[in-house]
Short mmCIF file of C-alpha atoms in Angstrom, two decimals:
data_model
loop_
_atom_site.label_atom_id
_atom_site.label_comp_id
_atom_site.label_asym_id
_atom_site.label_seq_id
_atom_site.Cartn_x
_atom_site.Cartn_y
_atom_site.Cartn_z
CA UNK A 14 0.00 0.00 0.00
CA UNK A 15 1.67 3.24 -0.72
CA UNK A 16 1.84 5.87 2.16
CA UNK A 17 -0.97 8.86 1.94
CA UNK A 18 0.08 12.25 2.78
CA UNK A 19 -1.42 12.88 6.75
CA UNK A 20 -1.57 16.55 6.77
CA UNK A 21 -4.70 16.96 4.45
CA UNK A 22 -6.23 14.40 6.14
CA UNK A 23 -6.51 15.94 9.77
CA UNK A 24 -6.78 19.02 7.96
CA UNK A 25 -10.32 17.59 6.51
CA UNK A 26 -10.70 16.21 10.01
CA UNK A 27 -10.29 19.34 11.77
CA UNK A 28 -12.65 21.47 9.27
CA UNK A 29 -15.34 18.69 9.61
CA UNK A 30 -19.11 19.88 11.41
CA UNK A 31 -20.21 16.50 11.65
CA UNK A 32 -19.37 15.14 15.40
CA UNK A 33 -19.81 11.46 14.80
CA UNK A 34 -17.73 11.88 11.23
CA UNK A 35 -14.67 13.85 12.86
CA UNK A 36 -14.56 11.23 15.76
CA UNK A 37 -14.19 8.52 13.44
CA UNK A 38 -11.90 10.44 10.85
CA UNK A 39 -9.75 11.09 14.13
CA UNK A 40 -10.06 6.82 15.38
CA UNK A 41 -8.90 6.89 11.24
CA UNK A 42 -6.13 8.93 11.26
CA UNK A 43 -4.36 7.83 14.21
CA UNK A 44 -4.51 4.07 13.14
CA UNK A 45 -3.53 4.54 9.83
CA UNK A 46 -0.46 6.43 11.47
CA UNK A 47 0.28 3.78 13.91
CA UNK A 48 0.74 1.15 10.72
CA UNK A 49 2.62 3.31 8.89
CA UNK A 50 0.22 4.18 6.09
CA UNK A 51 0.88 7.90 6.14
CA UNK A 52 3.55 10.32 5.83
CA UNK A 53 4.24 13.84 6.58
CA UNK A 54 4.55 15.17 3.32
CA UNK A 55 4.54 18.68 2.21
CA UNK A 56 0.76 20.56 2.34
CA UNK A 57 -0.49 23.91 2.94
CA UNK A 58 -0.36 25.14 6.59
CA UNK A 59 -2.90 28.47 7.68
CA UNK A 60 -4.16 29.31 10.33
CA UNK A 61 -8.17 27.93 11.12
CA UNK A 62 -10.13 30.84 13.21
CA UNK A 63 -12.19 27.91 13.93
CA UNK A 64 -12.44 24.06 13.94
CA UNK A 65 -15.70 22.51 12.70
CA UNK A 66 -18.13 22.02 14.78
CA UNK A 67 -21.81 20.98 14.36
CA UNK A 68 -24.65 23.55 14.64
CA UNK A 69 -25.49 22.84 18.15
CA UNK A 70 -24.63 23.68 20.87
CA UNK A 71 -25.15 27.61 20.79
CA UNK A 72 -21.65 28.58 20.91
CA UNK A 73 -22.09 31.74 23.77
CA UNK A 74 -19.75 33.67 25.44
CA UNK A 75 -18.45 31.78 28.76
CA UNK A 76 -20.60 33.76 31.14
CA UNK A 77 -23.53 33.15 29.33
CA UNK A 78 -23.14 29.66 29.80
CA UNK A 79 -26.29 28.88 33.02
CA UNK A 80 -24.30 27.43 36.04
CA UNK A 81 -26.95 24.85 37.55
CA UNK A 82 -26.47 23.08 41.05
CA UNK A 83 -25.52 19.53 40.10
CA UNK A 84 -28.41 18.37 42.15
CA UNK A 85 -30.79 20.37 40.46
CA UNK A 86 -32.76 18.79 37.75
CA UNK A 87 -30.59 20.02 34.57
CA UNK A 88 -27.72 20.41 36.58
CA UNK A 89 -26.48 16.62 36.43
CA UNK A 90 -26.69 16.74 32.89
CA UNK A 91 -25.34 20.04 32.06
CA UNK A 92 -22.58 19.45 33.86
CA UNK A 93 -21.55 16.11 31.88
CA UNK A 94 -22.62 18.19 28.55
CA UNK A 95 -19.90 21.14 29.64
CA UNK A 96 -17.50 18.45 30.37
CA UNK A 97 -18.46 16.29 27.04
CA UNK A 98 -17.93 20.08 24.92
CA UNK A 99 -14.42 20.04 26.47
CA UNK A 100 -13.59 17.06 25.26
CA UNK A 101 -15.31 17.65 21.94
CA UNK A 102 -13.01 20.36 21.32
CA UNK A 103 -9.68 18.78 22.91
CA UNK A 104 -10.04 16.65 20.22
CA UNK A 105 -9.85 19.71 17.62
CA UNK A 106 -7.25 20.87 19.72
CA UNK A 107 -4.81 17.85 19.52
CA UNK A 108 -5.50 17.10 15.65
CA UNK A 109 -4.11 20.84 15.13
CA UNK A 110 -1.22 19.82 17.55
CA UNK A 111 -0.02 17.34 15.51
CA UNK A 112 -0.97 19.21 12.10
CA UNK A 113 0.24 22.30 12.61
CA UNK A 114 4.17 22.38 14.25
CA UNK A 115 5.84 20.38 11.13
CA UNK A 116 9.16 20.62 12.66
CA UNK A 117 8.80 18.65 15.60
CA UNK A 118 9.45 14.89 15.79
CA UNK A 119 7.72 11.82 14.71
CA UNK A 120 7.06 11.10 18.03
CA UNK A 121 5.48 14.32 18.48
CA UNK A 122 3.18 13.54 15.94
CA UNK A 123 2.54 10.32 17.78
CA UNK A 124 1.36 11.21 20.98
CA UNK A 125 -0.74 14.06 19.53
CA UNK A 126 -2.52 11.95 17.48
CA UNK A 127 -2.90 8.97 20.24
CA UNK A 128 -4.31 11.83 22.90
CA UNK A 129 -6.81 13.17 19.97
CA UNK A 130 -8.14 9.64 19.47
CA UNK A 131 -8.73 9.20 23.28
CA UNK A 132 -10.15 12.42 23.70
CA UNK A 133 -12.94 10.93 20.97
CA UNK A 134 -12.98 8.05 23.26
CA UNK A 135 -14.07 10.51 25.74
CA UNK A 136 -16.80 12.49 24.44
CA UNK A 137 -18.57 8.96 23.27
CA UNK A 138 -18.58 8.13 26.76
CA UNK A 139 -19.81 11.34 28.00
CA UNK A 140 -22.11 11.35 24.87
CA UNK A 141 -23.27 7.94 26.05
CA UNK A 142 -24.09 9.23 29.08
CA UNK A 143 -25.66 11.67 28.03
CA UNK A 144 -28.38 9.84 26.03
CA UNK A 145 -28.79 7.48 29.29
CA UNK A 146 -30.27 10.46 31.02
CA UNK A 147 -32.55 11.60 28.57
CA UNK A 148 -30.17 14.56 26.31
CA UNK A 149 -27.62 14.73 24.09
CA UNK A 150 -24.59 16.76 23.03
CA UNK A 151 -26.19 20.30 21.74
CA UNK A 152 -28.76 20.05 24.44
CA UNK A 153 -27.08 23.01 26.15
CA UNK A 154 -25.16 26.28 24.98
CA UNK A 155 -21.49 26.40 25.82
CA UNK A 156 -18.56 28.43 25.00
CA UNK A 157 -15.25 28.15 22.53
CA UNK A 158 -12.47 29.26 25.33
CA UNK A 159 -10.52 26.18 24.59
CA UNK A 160 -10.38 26.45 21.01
CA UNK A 161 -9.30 30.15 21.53
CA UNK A 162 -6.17 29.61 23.12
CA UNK A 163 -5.67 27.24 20.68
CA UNK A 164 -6.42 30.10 18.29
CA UNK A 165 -3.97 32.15 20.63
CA UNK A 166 -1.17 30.08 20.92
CA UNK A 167 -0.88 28.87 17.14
CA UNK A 168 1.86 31.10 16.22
CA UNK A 169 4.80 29.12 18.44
CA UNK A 170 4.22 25.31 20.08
CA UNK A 171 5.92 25.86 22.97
CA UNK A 172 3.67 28.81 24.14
CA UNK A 173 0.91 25.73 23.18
CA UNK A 174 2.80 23.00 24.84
CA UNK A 175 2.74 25.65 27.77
CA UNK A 176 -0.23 27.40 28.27
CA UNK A 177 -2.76 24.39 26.36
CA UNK A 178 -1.61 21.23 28.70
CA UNK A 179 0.65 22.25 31.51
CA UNK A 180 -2.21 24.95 32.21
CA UNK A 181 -5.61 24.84 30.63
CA UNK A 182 -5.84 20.54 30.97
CA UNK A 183 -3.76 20.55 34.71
CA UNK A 184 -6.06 23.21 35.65
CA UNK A 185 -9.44 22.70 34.34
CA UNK A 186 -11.78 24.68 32.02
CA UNK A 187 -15.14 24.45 33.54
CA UNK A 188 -15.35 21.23 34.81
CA UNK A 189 -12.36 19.05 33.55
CA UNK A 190 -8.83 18.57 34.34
CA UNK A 191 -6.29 17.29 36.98
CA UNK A 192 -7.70 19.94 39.90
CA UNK A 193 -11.36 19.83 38.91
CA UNK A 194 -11.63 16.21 38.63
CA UNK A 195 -12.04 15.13 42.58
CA UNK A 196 -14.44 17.80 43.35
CA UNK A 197 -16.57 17.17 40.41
CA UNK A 198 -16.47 13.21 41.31
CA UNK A 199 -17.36 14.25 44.94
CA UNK A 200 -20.74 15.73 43.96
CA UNK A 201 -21.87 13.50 41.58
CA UNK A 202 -21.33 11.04 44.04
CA UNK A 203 -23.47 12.73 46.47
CA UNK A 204 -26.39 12.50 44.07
CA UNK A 205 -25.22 8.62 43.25
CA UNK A 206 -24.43 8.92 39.72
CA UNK A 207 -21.72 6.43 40.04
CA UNK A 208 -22.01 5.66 36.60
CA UNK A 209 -20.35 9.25 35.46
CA UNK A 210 -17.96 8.75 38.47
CA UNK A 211 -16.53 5.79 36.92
CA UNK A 212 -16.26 7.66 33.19
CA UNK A 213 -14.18 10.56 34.83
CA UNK A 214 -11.99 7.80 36.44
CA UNK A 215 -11.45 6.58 33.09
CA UNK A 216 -10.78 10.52 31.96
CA UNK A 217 -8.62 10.93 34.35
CA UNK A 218 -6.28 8.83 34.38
CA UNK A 219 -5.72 9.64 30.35
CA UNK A 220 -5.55 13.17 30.87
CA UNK A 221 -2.66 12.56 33.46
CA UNK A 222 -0.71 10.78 30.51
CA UNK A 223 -2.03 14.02 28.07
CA UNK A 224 -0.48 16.41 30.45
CA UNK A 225 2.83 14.56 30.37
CA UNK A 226 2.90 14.61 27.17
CA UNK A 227 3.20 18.60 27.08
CA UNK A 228 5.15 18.45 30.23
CA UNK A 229 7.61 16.22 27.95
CA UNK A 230 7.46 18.30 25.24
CA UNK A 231 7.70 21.66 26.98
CA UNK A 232 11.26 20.32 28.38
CA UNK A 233 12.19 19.07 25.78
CA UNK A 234 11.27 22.96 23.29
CA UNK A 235 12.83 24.39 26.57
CA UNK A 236 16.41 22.61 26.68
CA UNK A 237 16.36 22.69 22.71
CA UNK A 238 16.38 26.60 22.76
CA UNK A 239 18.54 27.30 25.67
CA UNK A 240 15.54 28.34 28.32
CA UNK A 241 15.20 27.91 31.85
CA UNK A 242 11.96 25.90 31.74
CA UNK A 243 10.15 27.87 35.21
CA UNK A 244 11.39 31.31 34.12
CA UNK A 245 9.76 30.75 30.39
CA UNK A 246 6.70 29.36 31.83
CA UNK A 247 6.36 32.19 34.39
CA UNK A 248 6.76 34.80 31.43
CA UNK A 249 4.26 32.84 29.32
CA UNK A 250 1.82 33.12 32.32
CA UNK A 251 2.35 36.75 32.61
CA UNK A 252 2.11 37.50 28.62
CA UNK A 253 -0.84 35.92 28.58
CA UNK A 254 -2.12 37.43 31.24
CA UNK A 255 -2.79 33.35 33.35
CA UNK A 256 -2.42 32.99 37.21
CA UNK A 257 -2.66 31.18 39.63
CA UNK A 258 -5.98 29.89 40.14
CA UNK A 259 -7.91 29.63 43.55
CA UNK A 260 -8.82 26.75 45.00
CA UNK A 261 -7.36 22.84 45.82
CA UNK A 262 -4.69 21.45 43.73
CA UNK A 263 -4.58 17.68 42.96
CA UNK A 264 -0.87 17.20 43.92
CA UNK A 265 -0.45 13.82 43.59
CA UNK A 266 -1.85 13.92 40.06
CA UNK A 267 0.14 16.70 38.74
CA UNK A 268 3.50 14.72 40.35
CA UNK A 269 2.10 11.70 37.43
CA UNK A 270 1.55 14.37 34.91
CA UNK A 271 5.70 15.36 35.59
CA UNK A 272 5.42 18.27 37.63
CA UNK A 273 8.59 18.98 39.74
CA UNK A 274 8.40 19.55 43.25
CA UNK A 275 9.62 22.91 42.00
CA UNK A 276 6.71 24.06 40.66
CA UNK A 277 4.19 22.27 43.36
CA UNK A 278 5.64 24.24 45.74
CA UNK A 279 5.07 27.60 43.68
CA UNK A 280 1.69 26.85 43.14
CA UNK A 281 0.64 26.05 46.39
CA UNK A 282 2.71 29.53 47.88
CA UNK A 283 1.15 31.84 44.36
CA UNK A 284 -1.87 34.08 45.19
CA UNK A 285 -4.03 34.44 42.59
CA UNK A 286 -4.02 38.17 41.79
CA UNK A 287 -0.18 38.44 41.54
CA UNK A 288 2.42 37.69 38.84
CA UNK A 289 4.11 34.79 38.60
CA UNK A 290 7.61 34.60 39.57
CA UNK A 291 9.95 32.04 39.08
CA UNK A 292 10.32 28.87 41.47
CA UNK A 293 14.05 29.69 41.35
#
């Protein structure tokens, strides 16, 4: 069989509005990859303002977006929709990891494209989930915040390998990531849903490995071009005008994801409304 050019094809994957077509162009793309049917050949590059995405949800702006008590009758499932939208777009956002920065390694290419096809695995649980409870994905409006730091950072990957993993997925946006995740288990618990419990175990542990990855990466971007990794990361925060955030950090997590004690020892001492300044 002779090797097809990968570019175009998670270019087409990226631009696609269908949500059930894009998750199996993704599954496509990364197997095809894995058996060495594709190559990085030469295709155009440009920037995408935005990824496809279906007609619903209402894209809104973030603090339009109803907060509901998770005990409250919508609540439960908003909550797993927000969380399900993440994911939706996390898969955008790791397709354009691997399709965009053409000089990094094949092993770059790898793990983006292994993290984008188990982000799909994690929006058709969610998904699944969803339907058990009576909605769907598009049943609620959400917001494009992830996909605009993608937008942001598209320029230089290791501002993304900075700001996109080691931040936005360590941190959580709305109601995923390494912090978020025990609190978020903790209620839903309260109201039983063990069910949705178990699929953000399963998350979880995945995004751990997905946060390595850009902890890898950002080392490895950092020593290539001669920068101290906390003192670039704390300038990246400040450019970019991200902080500390308040509330509990999931240590032992982050210590998987390849945090250094280092930085787990800034984080717990930074205060939210001041600059960061270097661990050092």
């Amino acid at each position: 069989m002779k090797p097809e050019s990968l570019y175009p094809q998670i270019e087409a994957a990226l631009c696609c509005n269908d949500v059930a077509a894009k998750l199996a162009a993704t599954d496509h793309i990364h197997a095809a990859w894995q058996a060495g049917h594709l190559q990085r050949l030469d295709a155009p590059l440009s920037r995408l303002p935005l990824a496809g995405h279906p007609a619903r949800p209402e894209l809104v702006h973030a603090t339009k977006v109803p907060r509901r008590r998770t005990g409250s009758p919508l609540g439960q499932p908003a909550m797993l929709h927000a969380i399900a939208h993440i994911e939706f777009n996390a898969v955008n956002l790791a397709l354009d990891a691997a399709w965009r920065f053409r000089d990094m390694p094949d092993a770059y290419v790898t793990d983006w494209l292994r993290i984008a096809a188990e982000e799909a695995k994690h929006f058709r649980l969610l998904q699944q989930r969803l339907q058990q409870l009576g909605h769907d994905y598009g049943d609620f409006p959400a917001h494009n915040g992830l996909w605009e730091i993608c937008h942001r950072t598209d320029h230089d990957v290791l501002v993304r390998m900075a700001l996109v993993p080691r931040v936005l997925e360590a941190r959580g946006l709305d109601a995923r990531g390494l912090d978020a995740s025990p609190e978020l288990k903790r209620k839903l618990a309260n109201i039983g849903d063990h069910a949705s419990v178990a699929i953000l175990d399963i998350i979880l542990e995945d995004e751990i490995g997905h946060v390595q990855v850009g902890n890898h990466w950002f080392h490895w971007l950092c020593r290539a071009r001669g920068l101290e990794p906390m003192t670039a990361f704390c300038a990246l925060l400040d450019e970019y005008d991200l902080t500390a955030h308040r509330g509990s950090y999931n240590m032992d997590a982050r210590r998987c994801a390849g945090f250094s004690e280092a930085e787990l020892q800034w984080l717990q001492q930074a205060k939210p409304e001041q600059p960061c300044t270097s661990a050092n």
